[in-house]
Amino acid sequence: GQNIDQPTEMTATEGAIVQINCTYQTSGFNGLFWYQQHAGEAPTFLSYNVLDGLEEKGRFSSFLSRSKGYSYLLLKELQMKDSASYLCAVRDDEYSSASKIIFGSGTRLSIRP
Amino acid sequence: DARVTQTPRHKVTEMGQEVTMRCQPILGHNTVFWYRQTMMQGLELLAYFRNRAPLDDSGMPKDRFSAEMPDATLATLKIQPSEPRDSAVYFCASGLATVNSGANVLTFGAGSRLTVL
C-alpha cells in the first residue's frame, strides 16, 4: 500500500522556527516534494529532494532520509504570510520521472503574532 | 508567465447531470495530472497522462468518471452522472518529465470548485 503521514495542524509564533514532519511508505520512491497551499488557492512548489540530506532555499529547508522514509520541512523566521497548508508528496516509481505523484493530507500551519 | 488554465472555476449542478471540466496544460509540458481535494481526503490522484497517453486512472470511479486528452493543449475530466459526494475542488496540474528523470515539478491550475446538489 501507499501511505503518507503528516500532522494535521501546527501552530507557531512569528519570527520562530517550525519543523513539519512527513513519513511515507510507498511501493517505490523517486523523489519527495513539498508544496504550499494558501486557503482557497492552488498548491505551489516549494522544494524537491531525491537524495538524502538537506536542501536549503532561503528561509525554507527540506530534509530527506530514504532509509527511514522520512522528510521534514523547516521554516525559519516565520512570517504571518507563512500561514498555509504544507503538503508532502512522493513520486512512487523509481524507474520513471513520469510516474504518479501522491500527496499527503497536508499540515495546516497557523502563525500567531 | 506560464500557467495551467482550468474551466469552469465554479460549477453548481444537480445530481444526475453531466459535468465536464477542462484543463489547458503549460505549453511543452508532457505530463498532466487530475486531483480531487476535499477537507476529509486531502488531494487524491484521479488520473494522469504522459504524452497524452493515460498511465493510471485507478483512483477514479470508473463507472461515472472519465479522463481524456484529445490533444496536447486540452485535458478533460467528465462526470456522468454526478452525485453529491462528487462535490470537491478538482485540480489539474502539468509538468515536464525527462528521460534523465529530473523533478517533474507540477504546476497546478486554480481548480474547479464543483457543487452537486
GROMACS .gro file of C-alpha atoms in nm:
model
  230
    1GLY     CA    1   0.000   0.000   0.000
    2GLN     CA    2   0.089   0.366  -0.009
    3ASN     CA    3   0.079   0.590   0.293
    4ILE     CA    4   0.200   0.943   0.357
    5ASP     CA    5   0.159   1.081   0.708
    6GLN     CA    6   0.186   1.438   0.831
    7PRO     CA    7   0.047   1.614   1.138
    8THR     CA    8  -0.292   1.767   1.070
    9GLU     CA    9  -0.229   2.102   1.235
   10MET     CA   10   0.055   2.302   1.387
   11THR     CA   11   0.083   2.644   1.543
   12ALA     CA   12   0.395   2.860   1.569
   13THR     CA   13   0.493   3.214   1.656
   14GLU     CA   14   0.600   3.485   1.416
   15GLY     CA   15   0.979   3.502   1.393
   16ALA     CA   16   1.027   3.149   1.525
   17ILE     CA   17   1.125   2.822   1.354
   18VAL     CA   18   0.891   2.531   1.283
   19GLN     CA   19   0.957   2.179   1.155
   20ILE     CA   20   0.686   1.986   0.972
   21ASN     CA   21   0.748   1.612   0.953
   22CYS     CA   22   0.639   1.366   0.687
   23THR     CA   23   0.675   0.989   0.687
   24TYR     CA   24   0.596   0.775   0.388
   25GLN     CA   25   0.554   0.413   0.288
   26THR     CA   26   0.525   0.365  -0.087
   27SER     CA   27   0.584   0.079  -0.328
   28GLY     CA   28   0.872   0.270  -0.488
   29PHE     CA   29   1.046   0.602  -0.442
   30ASN     CA   30   1.177   0.859  -0.688
   31GLY     CA   31   1.165   1.192  -0.512
   32LEU     CA   32   0.979   1.382  -0.243
   33PHE     CA   33   0.816   1.722  -0.285
   34TRP     CA   34   0.685   1.990  -0.055
   35TYR     CA   35   0.409   2.221  -0.171
   36GLN     CA   36   0.249   2.520  -0.003
   37GLN     CA   37  -0.123   2.586  -0.034
   38HIS     CA   38  -0.291   2.900   0.094
   39ALA     CA   39  -0.661   2.876   0.171
   40GLY     CA   40  -0.869   2.884  -0.144
   41GLU     CA   41  -0.568   2.868  -0.372
   42ALA     CA   42  -0.376   2.607  -0.569
   43PRO     CA   43  -0.070   2.429  -0.430
   44THR     CA   44   0.264   2.583  -0.528
   45PHE     CA   45   0.601   2.409  -0.536
   46LEU     CA   46   0.844   2.466  -0.250
   47SER     CA   47   1.115   2.201  -0.262
   48TYR     CA   48   1.229   1.869  -0.405
   49ASN     CA   49   1.456   1.601  -0.253
   50VAL     CA   50   1.567   1.284  -0.424
   51LEU     CA   51   1.893   1.217  -0.238
   52ASP     CA   52   1.945   1.200   0.137
   53GLY     CA   53   2.031   1.526   0.305
   54LEU     CA   54   1.927   1.884   0.338
   55GLU     CA   55   1.820   2.120   0.061
   56GLU     CA   56   1.815   2.486   0.158
   57LYS     CA   57   1.626   2.758  -0.021
   58GLY     CA   58   1.610   3.086   0.160
   59ARG     CA   59   1.400   3.060   0.476
   60PHE     CA   60   1.285   2.710   0.380
   61SER     CA   61   1.485   2.388   0.402
   62SER     CA   62   1.382   2.031   0.334
   63PHE     CA   63   1.547   1.715   0.460
   64LEU     CA   64   1.519   1.357   0.336
   65SER     CA   65   1.618   1.019   0.477
   66ARG     CA   66   1.526   0.748   0.230
   67SER     CA   67   1.622   0.463   0.462
   68LYS     CA   68   1.381   0.593   0.725
   69GLY     CA   69   1.106   0.702   0.485
   70TYR     CA   70   1.120   1.042   0.648
   71SER     CA   71   1.132   1.404   0.547
   72TYR     CA   72   1.085   1.737   0.715
   73LEU     CA   73   1.026   2.092   0.603
   74LEU     CA   74   1.193   2.358   0.814
   75LEU     CA   75   1.063   2.712   0.805
   76LYS     CA   76   1.275   2.984   0.967
   77GLU     CA   77   1.198   3.344   1.061
   78LEU     CA   78   0.829   3.275   1.034
   79GLN     CA   79   0.608   3.541   0.885
   80MET     CA   80   0.231   3.577   0.904
   81LYS     CA   81   0.210   3.501   0.530
   82ASP     CA   82   0.352   3.153   0.603
   83SER     CA   83   0.012   3.056   0.745
   84ALA     CA   84  -0.094   2.790   0.496
   85SER     CA   85  -0.117   2.416   0.444
   86TYR     CA   86   0.204   2.232   0.364
   87LEU     CA   87   0.170   1.920   0.152
   88CYS     CA   88   0.422   1.639   0.137
   89ALA     CA   89   0.416   1.439  -0.188
   90VAL     CA   90   0.605   1.134  -0.309
   91ARG     CA   91   0.678   1.008  -0.659
   92ASP     CA   92   0.648   0.637  -0.618
   93ASP     CA   93   0.824   0.487  -0.921
   94GLU     CA   94   1.200   0.461  -0.905
   95TYR     CA   95   1.224   0.400  -1.278
   96SER     CA   96   1.041   0.694  -1.421
   97SER     CA   97   1.006   1.062  -1.355
   98ALA     CA   98   0.667   1.044  -1.523
   99SER     CA   99   0.519   0.822  -1.256
  100LYS     CA  100   0.240   0.909  -1.019
  101ILE     CA  101   0.285   1.174  -0.751
  102ILE     CA  102   0.089   1.105  -0.436
  103PHE     CA  103   0.010   1.367  -0.174
  104GLY     CA  104  -0.032   1.350   0.200
  105SER     CA  105  -0.332   1.518   0.358
  106GLY     CA  106  -0.131   1.828   0.444
  107THR     CA  107  -0.037   2.014   0.762
  108ARG     CA  108  -0.228   2.332   0.835
  109LEU     CA  109   0.019   2.579   0.988
  110SER     CA  110  -0.110   2.880   1.180
  111ILE     CA  111   0.125   3.163   1.271
  112ARG     CA  112   0.040   3.379   1.570
  113PRO     CA  113   0.186   3.725   1.630
  114ASP     CA  114   0.414   3.378  -1.706
  115ALA     CA  115   0.321   3.020  -1.793
  116ARG     CA  116   0.015   2.885  -1.622
  117VAL     CA  117  -0.229   2.596  -1.622
  118THR     CA  118  -0.578   2.712  -1.712
  119GLN     CA  119  -0.887   2.536  -1.578
  120THR     CA  120  -1.251   2.594  -1.661
  121PRO     CA  121  -1.501   2.636  -1.515
  122ARG     CA  122  -1.377   2.791  -1.190
  123HIS     CA  123  -1.708   2.721  -1.021
  124LYS     CA  124  -1.990   2.487  -1.113
  125VAL     CA  125  -2.315   2.417  -0.932
  126THR     CA  126  -2.526   2.139  -1.075
  127GLU     CA  127  -2.797   1.898  -0.978
  128MET     CA  128  -2.749   1.532  -0.908
  129GLY     CA  129  -2.760   1.326  -1.225
  130GLN     CA  130  -2.629   1.598  -1.455
  131GLU     CA  131  -2.314   1.564  -1.663
  132VAL     CA  132  -2.017   1.777  -1.566
  133THR     CA  133  -1.714   1.844  -1.786
  134MET     CA  134  -1.404   2.015  -1.655
  135ARG     CA  135  -1.130   2.135  -1.888
  136CYS     CA  136  -0.762   2.198  -1.845
  137GLN     CA  137  -0.505   2.362  -2.068
  138PRO     CA  138  -0.157   2.248  -1.955
  139ILE     CA  139   0.152   2.461  -1.988
  140LEU     CA  140   0.286   2.453  -2.343
  141GLY     CA  141   0.567   2.199  -2.367
  142HIS     CA  142   0.470   2.002  -2.057
  143ASN     CA  143   0.425   1.631  -2.124
  144THR     CA  144   0.252   1.510  -1.807
  145VAL     CA  145  -0.095   1.605  -1.686
  146PHE     CA  146  -0.246   1.505  -1.352
  147TRP     CA  147  -0.603   1.533  -1.222
  148TYR     CA  148  -0.652   1.558  -0.846
  149ARG     CA  149  -0.961   1.598  -0.630
  150GLN     CA  150  -0.939   1.782  -0.299
  151THR     CA  151  -1.184   1.765  -0.011
  152MET     CA  152  -1.144   1.856   0.354
  153MET     CA  153  -1.169   1.491   0.454
  154GLN     CA  154  -0.948   1.328   0.192
  155GLY     CA  155  -0.689   1.586   0.101
  156LEU     CA  156  -0.551   1.570  -0.255
  157GLU     CA  157  -0.650   1.243  -0.421
  158LEU     CA  158  -0.496   1.141  -0.751
  159LEU     CA  159  -0.767   1.057  -1.003
  160ALA     CA  160  -0.574   1.009  -1.327
  161TYR     CA  161  -0.261   1.112  -1.507
  162PHE     CA  162  -0.123   1.124  -1.859
  163ARG     CA  163   0.217   1.124  -2.021
  164ASN     CA  164   0.244   1.244  -2.380
  165ARG     CA  165  -0.138   1.232  -2.390
  166ALA     CA  166  -0.149   0.861  -2.306
  167PRO     CA  167  -0.334   0.764  -1.987
  168LEU     CA  168  -0.094   0.594  -1.745
  169ASP     CA  169  -0.305   0.538  -1.440
  170ASP     CA  170  -0.667   0.611  -1.361
  171SER     CA  171  -0.707   0.366  -1.076
  172GLY     CA  172  -0.805   0.648  -0.840
  173MET     CA  173  -1.110   0.730  -1.046
  174PRO     CA  174  -1.461   0.581  -1.003
  175LYS     CA  175  -1.475   0.411  -1.343
  176ASP     CA  176  -1.850   0.388  -1.371
  177ARG     CA  177  -1.903   0.764  -1.374
  178PHE     CA  178  -1.569   0.938  -1.431
  179SER     CA  179  -1.367   0.959  -1.749
  180ALA     CA  180  -1.050   1.150  -1.835
  181GLU     CA  181  -0.912   1.219  -2.181
  182MET     CA  182  -0.655   1.427  -2.365
  183PRO     CA  183  -0.793   1.487  -2.713
  184ASP     CA  184  -0.483   1.692  -2.794
  185ALA     CA  185  -0.171   1.827  -2.624
  186THR     CA  186  -0.343   2.152  -2.528
  187LEU     CA  187  -0.655   2.007  -2.369
  188ALA     CA  188  -0.731   1.759  -2.092
  189THR     CA  189  -1.087   1.686  -1.986
  190LEU     CA  190  -1.245   1.525  -1.681
  191LYS     CA  191  -1.605   1.421  -1.715
  192ILE     CA  192  -1.853   1.303  -1.453
  193GLN     CA  193  -2.174   1.138  -1.571
  194PRO     CA  194  -2.398   1.116  -1.378
  195SER     CA  195  -2.281   1.346  -1.100
  196GLU     CA  196  -2.361   1.276  -0.734
  197PRO     CA  197  -2.348   1.497  -0.423
  198ARG     CA  198  -2.040   1.308  -0.298
  199ASP     CA  199  -1.852   1.438  -0.604
  200SER     CA  200  -1.859   1.788  -0.457
  201ALA     CA  201  -1.495   1.894  -0.427
  202VAL     CA  202  -1.227   2.110  -0.584
  203TYR     CA  203  -1.076   1.944  -0.889
  204PHE     CA  204  -0.719   2.042  -0.973
  205CYS     CA  205  -0.532   1.987  -1.293
  206ALA     CA  206  -0.152   2.003  -1.285
  207SER     CA  207   0.110   1.971  -1.557
  208GLY     CA  208   0.481   1.901  -1.554
  209LEU     CA  209   0.778   1.810  -1.771
  210ALA     CA  210   0.918   1.461  -1.728
  211THR     CA  211   1.250   1.398  -1.900
  212VAL     CA  212   1.450   1.087  -1.980
  213ASN     CA  213   1.712   1.187  -1.726
  214SER     CA  214   1.448   1.184  -1.455
  215GLY     CA  215   1.454   1.531  -1.308
  216ALA     CA  216   1.197   1.658  -1.068
  217ASN     CA  217   0.889   1.686  -1.291
  218VAL     CA  218   0.769   1.969  -1.071
  219LEU     CA  219   0.396   2.010  -1.108
  220THR     CA  220   0.230   2.345  -1.177
  221PHE     CA  221  -0.130   2.349  -1.063
  222GLY     CA  222  -0.425   2.523  -1.215
  223ALA     CA  223  -0.654   2.734  -0.998
  224GLY     CA  224  -0.901   2.448  -0.965
  225SER     CA  225  -1.265   2.389  -1.047
  226ARG     CA  226  -1.497   2.400  -0.746
  227LEU     CA  227  -1.785   2.161  -0.807
  228THR     CA  228  -2.103   2.153  -0.601
  229VAL     CA  229  -2.357   1.882  -0.676
  230LEU     CA  230  -2.696   1.939  -0.513
   0.00000   0.00000   0.00000
